[in-house]
Amino acid sequence: MTDTPWWTSAVVYQVYPRSFMDSDGDGIGDLAGIRHRLDHLADLGVDVLWLSPVYASPQADNGYDISDYQAIDPTFGTLEQFDELLAEVHERGMKLVMDLVVNHTSDQHPWFQESRASRTSPKRDWYWWRPARAGLTAGAPGAEPTNWHSFFSGPTWELDEASGEYYLHLFDRTQPDLNWENPQVREAIYAMMRWWLDRGVDGFRMDVINMISKDVAPDGSLHDGPPLPGAPYGDGSASYLCGPRIHEFLQEMHREVFAGRPERLLTVGEMPGVTVEQARLFTDPARAEVDMVFQFEHVGLDFDGDKWHARPLRLTDLKASFGRWQAGLAEVGWNSLYWDNHDQPRAVSRFGDDSPEHRRDSATCLATLLHLHRGTPYVYQGEELGMANAPFATLADFRDVESLNHFAQAVAAGHDPEAVLAAIRPVSRDNARTPVQWDATEHAGFTTGTPWIAVNPDHREWNAAAQRTDPRSVLAHHRALIALRHASRTVQLGDFTMLLPGHEEVYAFTRSLDGETLLVVCNVSATAHSLADLLPAAVDAELVLGNLPDPDPLRLAAWEARVVRLP
Ligand code: ISL
């Protein structure tokens, strides 16, 4: 097994630049701020920094709307500062992976400006332009070329009055979808990617990359999807999730961009709706597509229909899902492991218990559960501190385009504004985007100015400075989990076996390699359980790592997690 890729033993840390660290007092995080805090990453022991978008952007979706792929947004700094950050990351023995957002651009990108200029523009075909539905006048209700519902509310089509045609945007209207059917589009993107690799970056996290191939008929038409219950639009996902040419495009990208380069690179494809079977194809090294994918099954288990209808997670559902992914990618392919990122509410509030009594233990319990699976763990900024959801009060506290669009559309459709707000609070992406809590001072050490989104008031107690020297902190526990992954080939590569699949509160599994077996047991509840009854083999086993001091050999306390070595 000497040819195991380096990332099988690595842990990735995601930085959302806007909210990480502000160096110039404008209230928005920046590249110089990230540099200033690199010690924090080194102290944690992570191997890779994934940087959410810092490219030139009108910031309609905080940088996921790019207007120039080869420039740094002045909000974040300069290209020179980027090079300095990259050099310093490398000096510390870490790697830097960029976000790659190429399903769509900003509507301010010169490509789109040129494309929209006229129906005969040479770049018209770089995006998805379509006339109104047959028999209807452009702009009339229901005249959109297809009935698809956008991820950010409303239809996926925006009418361009000047040319009388609609353009496709799966996300916000400021994020028009690129037409990957056009080879010139693909060539331009590959050239841009090579430019960043030549600059020294170590790979890409590819935004919604399984949406780049659309199911388009030979005559150019796109198809309606099944109606969505209670909505005026339909579900178009069958036409754009893992479309007909997706594997061809990723293989072409691999040939054009990655082939022949040293193996230090990392590619991870963000793929909403991807199944285990598809992921196995995407991550099979023999097919040369991507190294791993972000799947969404586990973050879809605690809502009904859409994210605005939350319900409690059933632990047995989580086990069934993770168990299938572990088994499905055991022989071929590779998993990525995450609870949190910039799009998800905070895990400790969502799957754990952020009350004062259980916050620390539930945060460390969830971390242990995740990090001991087979795959590459991703830590999202602040997760290592047990950062929790924010106490958003009114609509004015929110910033995210997804939350704001949803509020506007739901209220326009006649829903009670207070009820809509109540549904947004626990799930808004803004929960993940409050500034990192560095210390107990006024703006948590994030900025000397006014932060672009309010700092969580709990930073007085929950912050990096307080945790750095506390051996029982959430931070210390993450450090220990990362060190264990680095040290243990069983954690990196061991076979996974789920135990107690039907238990609603205790999550247990083994990892085995070359005669060593680690047993992981996590009490995902505030009720104590008898370990002696559930897993007698664990009682006298050697403790490798736990999240509580002085564990009782016979009994699992509330939110206790243990990793033991079976004899
Ligand atoms: O966040 C979501 C649900 O709340 C997802 O639907 C999310 O939009 C989806 O996972 C795609 O996310 C990625 O692309 C978006 C961007 O807004 C997200 O921040 C990014 O992670 C469009 O670029």
Coordinates of C-alpha atoms and ligand atoms in Angstrom, one line a residue:
M1 CA 0.0 0.0 0.0
T2 CA 2.9 2.4 -0.5
D3 CA 1.1 4.0 -3.4
T4 CA -1.7 5.4 -1.2
P5 CA -2.3 9.0 -2.2
W6 CA -1.2 11.6 0.4
W7 CA -4.7 12.9 1.1
T8 CA -5.8 9.6 2.6
S9 CA -4.0 10.7 5.8
A10 CA -4.8 14.4 5.5
V11 CA -7.3 16.8 7.2
V12 CA -8.6 19.8 5.3
Y13 CA -9.5 23.1 6.9
Q14 CA -12.0 25.4 5.1
V15 CA -11.5 29.2 5.3
Y16 CA -14.5 31.4 4.4
P17 CA -12.4 34.6 3.8
R18 CA -15.2 37.1 4.5
S19 CA -15.6 35.8 8.1
F20 CA -12.1 34.5 9.0
M21 CA -10.0 37.5 9.9
D22 CA -10.0 41.2 8.9
S23 CA -6.6 42.9 8.8
D24 CA -7.6 46.4 7.7
G25 CA -10.6 47.3 9.8
D26 CA -13.3 47.4 7.0
G27 CA -15.2 44.7 8.8
I28 CA -14.6 42.1 6.1
G29 CA -12.1 39.3 6.3
D30 CA -9.1 39.4 3.9
L31 CA -6.0 37.6 2.7
A32 CA -3.7 39.4 5.0
G33 CA -5.9 38.4 7.9
I34 CA -5.7 34.7 6.9
R35 CA -1.9 35.0 6.8
H36 CA -1.9 36.6 10.3
R37 CA -3.8 33.6 11.7
L38 CA -1.9 30.7 10.0
D39 CA -0.4 29.8 13.4
H40 CA -3.9 28.7 14.4
L41 CA -4.0 26.2 11.5
A42 CA -0.5 25.0 12.1
D43 CA -1.3 24.5 15.8
L44 CA -4.4 22.5 14.9
G45 CA -2.2 20.3 12.6
V46 CA -4.3 20.5 9.4
D47 CA -2.7 19.6 6.1
V48 CA -4.6 21.6 3.6
L49 CA -6.3 25.0 3.5
W50 CA -9.4 25.2 1.2
L51 CA -10.0 28.8 0.5
S52 CA -13.6 29.8 -0.5
P53 CA -13.7 32.2 -3.4
V54 CA -11.4 35.3 -3.3
Y55 CA -11.7 36.2 -7.0
A56 CA -13.1 39.5 -8.3
S57 CA -16.8 39.5 -7.7
P58 CA -19.8 41.8 -7.1
Q59 CA -20.3 39.6 -4.0
A60 CA -24.0 38.9 -4.6
D61 CA -23.3 35.4 -3.3
N62 CA -20.2 36.2 -1.3
G63 CA -17.8 35.4 -4.1
Y64 CA -19.6 32.5 -5.7
D65 CA -20.5 35.0 -8.4
I66 CA -17.2 35.6 -10.2
S67 CA -16.5 38.5 -12.6
D68 CA -12.8 37.8 -13.2
Y69 CA -11.3 34.4 -12.5
Q70 CA -7.7 35.7 -12.7
A71 CA -8.0 38.6 -10.3
I72 CA -8.3 38.9 -6.5
D73 CA -11.3 41.0 -5.3
P74 CA -10.0 44.2 -3.7
T75 CA -12.2 43.4 -0.7
F76 CA -9.8 40.5 0.0
G77 CA -6.5 42.0 -1.2
T78 CA -4.2 41.7 -4.2
L79 CA -2.7 39.0 -6.3
E80 CA 0.6 39.8 -4.6
Q81 CA -0.9 39.2 -1.2
F82 CA -2.3 35.9 -2.5
D83 CA 1.2 34.9 -3.6
E84 CA 2.5 35.8 -0.2
L85 CA -0.2 33.7 1.5
L86 CA 0.4 30.8 -0.7
A87 CA 4.2 30.9 0.0
E88 CA 3.6 31.1 3.7
V89 CA 1.2 28.1 3.6
H90 CA 3.8 26.1 1.7
E91 CA 6.6 27.2 4.1
R92 CA 4.5 25.6 6.9
G93 CA 4.2 22.4 5.0
M94 CA 0.6 22.9 4.2
K95 CA -1.2 23.0 0.8
L96 CA -3.7 25.4 -0.5
V97 CA -6.8 24.4 -2.5
M98 CA -8.8 27.1 -4.4
D99 CA -12.6 27.1 -4.9
L100 CA -13.5 26.7 -8.5
V101 CA -16.9 28.1 -9.5
V102 CA -17.4 27.2 -13.2
N103 CA -21.0 26.1 -13.4
H104 CA -21.8 29.8 -13.6
T105 CA -20.2 33.2 -13.6
S106 CA -21.4 36.6 -12.3
D107 CA -23.6 38.5 -14.7
Q108 CA -20.9 41.1 -14.5
H109 CA -18.3 38.8 -16.0
P110 CA -17.1 40.2 -19.4
W111 CA -18.1 36.9 -21.0
F112 CA -21.7 37.3 -20.0
Q113 CA -21.7 41.0 -20.8
E114 CA -20.5 40.2 -24.3
S115 CA -23.0 37.3 -24.5
R116 CA -26.0 39.4 -23.6
A117 CA -25.0 42.2 -25.9
S118 CA -26.9 40.8 -28.9
R119 CA -28.4 37.6 -30.2
T120 CA -25.5 37.4 -32.7
S121 CA -22.7 38.0 -30.3
P122 CA -19.8 35.5 -30.8
K123 CA -20.2 34.6 -27.1
R124 CA -24.0 34.3 -27.2
D125 CA -23.6 30.5 -27.0
W126 CA -21.3 30.7 -24.0
Y127 CA -24.5 30.8 -21.8
W128 CA -27.9 29.2 -22.0
W129 CA -30.2 31.6 -24.0
R130 CA -33.7 30.4 -24.9
P131 CA -36.8 32.0 -26.3
A132 CA -40.1 32.1 -24.4
R133 CA -42.1 28.9 -24.2
A134 CA -43.9 28.2 -27.5
G135 CA -47.2 30.1 -27.8
L136 CA -46.4 32.5 -25.0
T137 CA -45.0 36.1 -25.0
A138 CA -41.7 36.7 -23.4
G139 CA -42.3 38.0 -19.9
A140 CA -45.9 36.6 -19.6
P141 CA -46.5 34.4 -16.5
G142 CA -45.3 30.8 -17.2
A143 CA -43.4 31.8 -20.3
E144 CA -40.0 30.7 -19.0
P145 CA -38.4 28.1 -21.3
T146 CA -38.7 25.4 -18.7
N147 CA -40.6 25.2 -15.3
W148 CA -37.4 24.7 -13.2
H149 CA -37.2 26.1 -9.7
S150 CA -34.0 27.9 -8.8
F151 CA -31.9 26.9 -5.7
F152 CA -32.3 30.5 -4.6
S153 CA -36.2 30.7 -5.1
G154 CA -38.2 31.7 -8.1
P155 CA -37.6 30.4 -11.7
T156 CA -34.2 29.5 -13.1
W157 CA -34.8 31.9 -16.1
E158 CA -34.4 35.6 -16.3
L159 CA -35.7 37.6 -19.2
D160 CA -33.3 39.9 -20.9
E161 CA -35.6 42.7 -22.1
A162 CA -33.2 44.0 -24.7
S163 CA -32.9 40.7 -26.7
G164 CA -36.3 39.3 -25.7
E165 CA -34.7 36.0 -24.7
Y166 CA -34.2 34.3 -21.3
Y167 CA -30.9 33.1 -19.7
L168 CA -30.6 30.2 -17.4
H169 CA -29.4 30.6 -13.8
L170 CA -29.7 27.6 -11.5
F171 CA -28.8 29.9 -8.6
D172 CA -29.4 33.6 -8.3
R173 CA -30.3 35.7 -11.3
T174 CA -26.8 37.3 -11.0
Q175 CA -25.3 33.8 -11.6
P176 CA -25.9 32.8 -15.2
D177 CA -25.0 29.2 -16.1
L178 CA -22.1 28.7 -18.5
N179 CA -22.8 26.5 -21.5
W180 CA -20.3 23.6 -21.2
E181 CA -21.6 22.2 -24.5
N182 CA -19.5 24.9 -26.2
P183 CA -15.8 23.7 -26.5
Q184 CA -14.6 27.3 -26.3
V185 CA -16.1 27.7 -22.8
R186 CA -14.3 24.5 -21.7
E187 CA -11.0 25.6 -23.2
A188 CA -11.2 29.0 -21.5
I189 CA -11.9 27.4 -18.1
Y190 CA -9.1 24.8 -18.4
A191 CA -6.6 27.6 -19.4
M192 CA -7.7 29.5 -16.3
M193 CA -7.2 26.4 -14.1
R194 CA -3.7 25.8 -15.5
W195 CA -2.8 29.5 -14.8
W196 CA -3.6 28.9 -11.0
L197 CA -1.8 25.6 -10.9
D198 CA 1.3 27.3 -12.5
R199 CA 1.1 29.9 -9.8
G200 CA 1.5 27.0 -7.3
V201 CA -1.9 26.2 -5.9
D202 CA -2.4 22.6 -4.9
G203 CA -5.9 21.8 -6.3
F204 CA -9.5 22.8 -6.5
R205 CA -12.8 22.3 -4.6
M206 CA -15.2 22.4 -7.5
D207 CA -18.5 24.1 -6.8
V208 CA -21.6 22.3 -7.9
I209 CA -19.5 20.5 -10.5
N210 CA -22.1 17.8 -11.2
M211 CA -24.4 20.5 -12.7
I212 CA -22.2 21.5 -15.6
S213 CA -23.7 19.0 -18.1
K214 CA -27.4 19.7 -18.9
D215 CA -29.6 17.2 -20.6
V216 CA -30.3 19.1 -23.9
A217 CA -32.1 17.6 -26.8
P218 CA -30.5 17.6 -30.3
D219 CA -32.8 20.5 -31.3
G220 CA -31.5 22.5 -28.3
S221 CA -34.6 22.2 -26.1
L222 CA -34.6 21.5 -22.4
H223 CA -37.3 19.7 -20.6
D224 CA -39.8 20.5 -17.8
G225 CA -39.5 18.6 -14.6
P226 CA -42.2 17.2 -12.4
P227 CA -44.2 19.8 -10.5
L228 CA -43.0 20.6 -7.0
P229 CA -45.8 20.3 -4.3
G230 CA -47.1 23.7 -3.3
A231 CA -44.8 25.6 -5.7
P232 CA -45.5 27.3 -9.0
Y233 CA -42.3 25.6 -10.4
G234 CA -41.0 22.2 -11.1
D235 CA -38.0 20.1 -10.1
G236 CA -35.6 20.3 -13.0
S237 CA -32.8 18.3 -11.3
A238 CA -33.1 15.3 -13.7
S239 CA -32.0 17.7 -16.4
Y240 CA -28.9 19.0 -14.7
L241 CA -27.7 16.7 -11.9
C242 CA -25.0 14.4 -13.3
G243 CA -26.1 15.1 -16.8
P244 CA -25.3 13.0 -19.9
R245 CA -21.7 14.4 -20.5
I246 CA -20.6 14.9 -16.9
H247 CA -18.0 12.1 -16.9
E248 CA -16.8 13.1 -20.3
F249 CA -16.3 16.7 -19.2
L250 CA -14.5 15.8 -16.0
Q251 CA -12.2 13.3 -17.8
E252 CA -11.4 16.0 -20.4
M253 CA -10.7 18.5 -17.6
H254 CA -8.4 16.0 -16.0
R255 CA -6.5 15.4 -19.3
E256 CA -6.3 19.1 -20.1
V257 CA -5.4 20.4 -16.6
F258 CA -4.1 17.8 -14.2
A259 CA -2.5 15.0 -16.2
G260 CA 1.3 14.9 -16.1
R261 CA 1.4 17.2 -13.0
P262 CA 3.0 16.0 -9.8
E263 CA 0.7 14.0 -7.5
R264 CA 0.5 16.7 -4.8
L265 CA -2.8 18.0 -6.3
L266 CA -6.2 17.5 -4.7
T267 CA -9.6 17.7 -6.4
V268 CA -12.9 17.5 -4.6
G269 CA -16.2 17.9 -6.5
E270 CA -19.1 19.4 -4.7
M271 CA -22.1 17.3 -5.9
P272 CA -25.6 17.9 -4.5
G273 CA -27.8 14.9 -5.1
V274 CA -24.9 12.5 -6.0
T275 CA -25.6 8.8 -5.2
V276 CA -23.0 6.3 -3.9
E277 CA -23.0 4.5 -7.2
Q278 CA -22.3 7.8 -9.1
A279 CA -19.6 8.8 -6.6
R280 CA -17.9 5.5 -7.1
L281 CA -17.5 6.4 -10.8
F282 CA -16.4 9.9 -10.1
T283 CA -13.7 8.9 -7.6
D284 CA -12.5 5.7 -9.3
P285 CA -8.8 6.5 -9.8
A286 CA -8.7 4.5 -13.0
R287 CA -11.3 6.9 -14.6
A288 CA -9.3 10.0 -13.8
E289 CA -12.1 12.4 -12.9
V290 CA -11.9 13.7 -9.3
D291 CA -10.2 12.5 -6.1
M292 CA -13.3 12.7 -3.9
V293 CA -16.8 14.3 -3.8
F294 CA -18.9 16.2 -1.3
Q295 CA -22.2 14.3 -1.1
F296 CA -25.3 15.7 0.6
E297 CA -27.3 12.7 1.9
H298 CA -26.5 13.1 5.6
V299 CA -27.2 16.9 5.6
G300 CA -30.6 16.1 4.0
L301 CA -31.8 13.8 6.7
D302 CA -33.2 16.4 9.1
F303 CA -35.7 18.1 6.8
D304 CA -38.9 17.3 4.9
G305 CA -38.9 18.2 1.2
D306 CA -36.8 21.3 1.4
K307 CA -34.4 22.9 3.9
W308 CA -37.0 25.3 5.3
H309 CA -39.0 22.4 6.8
A310 CA -36.6 21.1 9.5
R311 CA -37.3 18.0 11.6
P312 CA -35.1 16.1 14.1
L313 CA -32.5 13.7 12.8
R314 CA -33.0 10.0 13.5
L315 CA -29.6 8.5 14.3
T316 CA -30.6 5.2 12.6
D317 CA -31.1 7.2 9.3
L318 CA -27.6 8.6 9.7
K319 CA -26.1 5.2 10.3
A320 CA -27.9 3.8 7.3
S321 CA -26.6 6.6 5.1
F322 CA -23.0 6.8 6.3
G323 CA -22.9 3.0 6.4
R324 CA -23.8 2.8 2.7
W325 CA -21.2 5.4 1.8
Q326 CA -18.5 3.7 3.7
A327 CA -19.3 0.3 2.1
G328 CA -19.9 1.8 -1.4
L329 CA -16.5 3.4 -1.6
A330 CA -14.5 0.8 0.4
E331 CA -12.9 -1.0 -2.6
V332 CA -12.9 1.8 -5.2
G333 CA -13.0 5.5 -4.7
W334 CA -12.8 7.6 -1.6
N335 CA -15.1 9.5 0.8
S336 CA -14.9 13.1 2.1
L337 CA -16.3 13.6 5.6
Y338 CA -18.0 16.8 6.8
W339 CA -20.6 18.2 9.1
D340 CA -20.1 21.9 8.5
N341 CA -19.3 24.2 5.7
H342 CA -20.3 27.8 4.8
D343 CA -23.7 26.5 3.5
Q344 CA -24.7 24.5 6.6
P345 CA -25.9 25.5 10.0
R346 CA -23.5 24.8 12.8
A347 CA -23.3 21.1 13.6
V348 CA -23.2 21.5 17.4
S349 CA -26.6 23.3 17.2
R350 CA -28.0 21.1 14.5
F351 CA -27.0 17.5 15.5
G352 CA -25.5 18.1 19.0
D353 CA -26.8 20.2 21.9
D354 CA -25.5 23.8 22.3
S355 CA -26.9 24.3 25.8
P356 CA -24.2 25.2 28.3
E357 CA -24.4 21.8 29.9
H358 CA -23.7 19.7 26.7
R359 CA -22.1 22.0 24.2
R360 CA -18.5 21.0 24.7
D361 CA -19.2 17.3 25.0
S362 CA -21.6 17.1 22.1
A363 CA -19.2 19.1 19.8
T364 CA -16.3 16.7 20.7
C365 CA -18.6 13.7 20.4
L366 CA -19.7 14.6 16.9
A367 CA -16.1 15.4 15.8
T368 CA -15.0 12.0 17.0
L369 CA -17.8 10.2 15.2
L370 CA -16.9 12.0 11.9
H371 CA -13.1 11.9 12.1
L372 CA -12.9 8.2 12.8
H373 CA -14.7 7.2 9.6
R374 CA -12.7 6.2 6.5
G375 CA -12.3 9.3 4.3
T376 CA -10.8 12.8 4.3
P377 CA -12.2 14.9 7.1
Y378 CA -13.0 18.6 6.5
V379 CA -13.1 21.1 9.4
Y380 CA -15.0 24.3 8.7
Q381 CA -13.6 27.4 10.4
G382 CA -15.0 27.7 14.0
E383 CA -16.1 24.1 14.1
E384 CA -12.9 23.3 15.9
L385 CA -14.0 25.9 18.6
G386 CA -17.5 24.5 19.0
M387 CA -19.0 27.6 17.4
A388 CA -22.8 27.5 17.4
N389 CA -25.7 29.0 15.4
A390 CA -26.3 32.7 15.8
P391 CA -29.2 34.3 17.7
F392 CA -30.6 36.1 14.7
A393 CA -33.6 38.2 15.7
T394 CA -35.0 40.2 12.8
L395 CA -34.7 40.0 9.0
A396 CA -32.1 42.8 9.2
D397 CA -29.7 40.4 10.9
F398 CA -29.5 38.2 7.8
R399 CA -27.1 38.7 4.9
D400 CA -27.4 35.6 2.7
V401 CA -29.0 35.9 -0.7
E402 CA -30.6 32.4 -0.2
S403 CA -32.3 33.4 3.0
L404 CA -33.3 36.9 1.7
N405 CA -34.7 35.6 -1.5
H406 CA -36.7 32.8 0.3
F407 CA -38.1 35.4 2.7
A408 CA -39.2 37.7 -0.1
Q409 CA -40.8 34.9 -2.2
A410 CA -42.5 33.2 0.7
V411 CA -44.0 36.4 2.1
A412 CA -45.1 37.4 -1.5
A413 CA -46.8 34.1 -1.7
G414 CA -48.9 35.0 1.3
H415 CA -47.0 33.2 4.2
D416 CA -46.8 34.8 7.6
P417 CA -43.5 36.8 7.8
E418 CA -42.9 35.7 11.4
A419 CA -43.4 32.0 10.6
V420 CA -41.1 32.4 7.6
L421 CA -38.4 34.0 9.8
A422 CA -38.8 31.2 12.3
A423 CA -38.1 28.6 9.6
I424 CA -35.1 30.5 8.3
R425 CA -33.4 31.0 11.7
P426 CA -32.1 27.5 12.5
V427 CA -31.1 26.7 8.9
S428 CA -29.9 29.9 7.3
R429 CA -26.4 29.7 5.8
D430 CA -25.6 32.8 7.8
N431 CA -25.3 30.7 10.9
A432 CA -22.0 29.4 9.4
R433 CA -20.9 32.9 8.4
T434 CA -20.6 34.8 11.6
P435 CA -17.0 35.9 12.3
V436 CA -14.5 33.4 13.7
Q437 CA -14.3 33.9 17.5
W438 CA -10.6 34.6 18.2
D439 CA -10.9 36.1 21.6
A440 CA -13.3 37.7 24.2
T441 CA -12.9 41.3 23.0
E442 CA -15.6 43.4 21.4
H443 CA -15.6 42.0 17.9
A444 CA -14.0 38.7 19.0
G445 CA -10.6 39.8 17.6
F446 CA -12.0 39.5 14.1
T447 CA -12.0 43.2 13.2
T448 CA -11.3 46.6 14.7
G449 CA -14.2 48.0 12.6
T450 CA -17.8 47.0 12.3
P451 CA -18.2 43.4 11.2
W452 CA -20.2 42.8 8.0
I453 CA -22.4 40.4 9.9
A454 CA -22.8 40.4 13.7
V455 CA -20.4 38.5 15.9
N456 CA -22.1 35.8 18.0
P457 CA -22.3 37.3 21.5
D458 CA -21.3 33.9 23.0
H459 CA -17.7 34.7 21.9
R460 CA -17.0 36.1 25.4
E461 CA -16.9 32.5 26.5
W462 CA -16.4 30.5 23.3
N463 CA -13.2 31.6 21.6
A464 CA -9.8 30.4 20.4
A465 CA -7.8 32.3 23.0
A466 CA -9.6 30.6 25.9
Q467 CA -9.3 27.2 24.3
R468 CA -5.8 27.2 23.1
T469 CA -4.2 26.2 26.5
D470 CA -7.2 24.3 27.8
P471 CA -6.6 20.5 27.4
R472 CA -10.3 19.8 27.6
S473 CA -11.4 22.3 25.0
V474 CA -13.1 21.5 21.7
L475 CA -9.9 22.8 20.0
A476 CA -7.7 20.5 22.0
H477 CA -9.9 17.6 21.0
H478 CA -9.7 18.4 17.3
R479 CA -5.9 18.6 17.6
A480 CA -5.9 15.1 19.1
L481 CA -8.2 13.7 16.4
I482 CA -6.0 15.1 13.7
A483 CA -2.9 13.8 15.3
L484 CA -4.5 10.4 15.7
R485 CA -5.4 10.3 11.9
H486 CA -1.8 11.2 11.1
A487 CA -0.4 8.5 13.4
S488 CA -2.7 5.6 12.7
R489 CA -2.9 3.7 9.5
T490 CA -6.0 2.0 10.9
V491 CA -7.8 5.3 11.1
Q492 CA -6.6 6.2 7.6
L493 CA -7.2 3.0 5.7
G494 CA -8.9 0.4 8.1
D495 CA -12.0 -1.4 7.0
F496 CA -15.2 0.0 8.4
T497 CA -17.9 -2.1 10.1
M498 CA -21.1 -0.6 11.5
L499 CA -22.3 -1.9 14.9
L500 CA -25.7 -1.5 16.6
P501 CA -27.4 -0.3 13.4
G502 CA -30.8 -0.2 15.0
H503 CA -29.8 1.8 18.2
E504 CA -31.4 5.3 18.3
E505 CA -28.8 6.9 20.5
V506 CA -25.5 5.1 20.4
Y507 CA -23.4 5.2 17.2
A508 CA -20.7 2.5 17.1
F509 CA -18.3 1.0 14.6
T510 CA -15.0 -0.7 14.2
R511 CA -12.0 0.1 11.9
S512 CA -9.6 -2.7 11.3
L513 CA -6.3 -3.1 9.5
D514 CA -3.4 -5.6 9.7
G515 CA -4.6 -7.2 12.9
E516 CA -5.5 -4.0 14.7
T517 CA -9.1 -3.2 15.5
L518 CA -10.3 0.1 16.9
L519 CA -13.8 0.4 18.2
V520 CA -15.5 3.8 18.2
V521 CA -18.5 4.3 20.4
C522 CA -20.4 7.7 20.6
N523 CA -23.3 8.4 22.7
V524 CA -25.3 10.8 20.5
S525 CA -27.7 11.8 23.3
A526 CA -27.9 13.2 26.8
T527 CA -29.0 9.9 28.3
A528 CA -26.3 7.6 29.8
H529 CA -26.0 4.1 28.4
S530 CA -24.5 0.9 29.8
L531 CA -21.5 0.1 27.8
A532 CA -21.3 -3.3 29.5
D533 CA -24.7 -4.2 28.0
L534 CA -24.2 -2.7 24.6
L535 CA -20.6 -3.5 23.8
P536 CA -19.0 -5.6 26.5
A537 CA -15.8 -6.0 24.4
A538 CA -15.2 -2.3 24.9
V539 CA -15.3 -2.3 28.7
D540 CA -11.7 -3.5 29.4
A541 CA -10.2 -2.4 26.1
E542 CA -7.3 0.1 26.0
L543 CA -8.5 3.7 25.6
V544 CA -6.9 5.4 22.6
L545 CA -8.8 8.6 22.8
G546 CA -11.9 9.9 24.6
N547 CA -13.7 13.2 25.0
L548 CA -14.3 13.1 28.8
P549 CA -11.9 12.9 31.7
D550 CA -11.9 9.7 33.8
P551 CA -14.5 7.7 31.8
D552 CA -16.4 5.1 33.7
P553 CA -15.4 1.7 32.2
L554 CA -19.0 0.3 32.4
R555 CA -21.1 3.3 31.5
L556 CA -21.2 5.8 28.6
A557 CA -22.0 9.3 29.9
A558 CA -24.1 11.9 28.1
W559 CA -22.4 12.7 24.7
E560 CA -19.4 10.6 25.6
A561 CA -17.2 9.4 22.7
R562 CA -14.5 6.7 23.1
V563 CA -12.0 5.1 20.7
V564 CA -10.6 1.9 22.2
R565 CA -8.2 -0.7 20.9
L566 CA -9.7 -4.2 21.0
P567 CA -7.3 -6.9 22.2
Ligands
ISL1 O1 -26.7 25.8 0.4 C1 -27.5 25.1 -0.1 C2 -28.7 24.8 0.6 O2 -28.9 25.7 1.6 C3 -27.2 24.4 -1.3 O3 -28.3 24.3 -2.1 C4 -26.1 25.1 -2.1 O4 -26.6 26.1 -2.7 C5 -25.5 24.1 -3.0 O5 -24.9 23.2 -2.1 C6 -24.4 24.7 -3.8 O6 -23.5 25.4 -3.1 C7 -22.5 26.0 -3.7 O7 -22.8 26.7 -4.9 C8 -23.6 27.9 -4.6 C9 -23.1 28.8 -3.5 O8 -24.0 29.7 -3.1 C10 -22.7 27.9 -2.3 O9 -22.1 28.7 -1.3 C11 -21.7 26.9 -2.8 O10 -21.2 26.1 -1.7 C12 -23.7 28.7 -5.9 O11 -22.3 28.9 -6.3

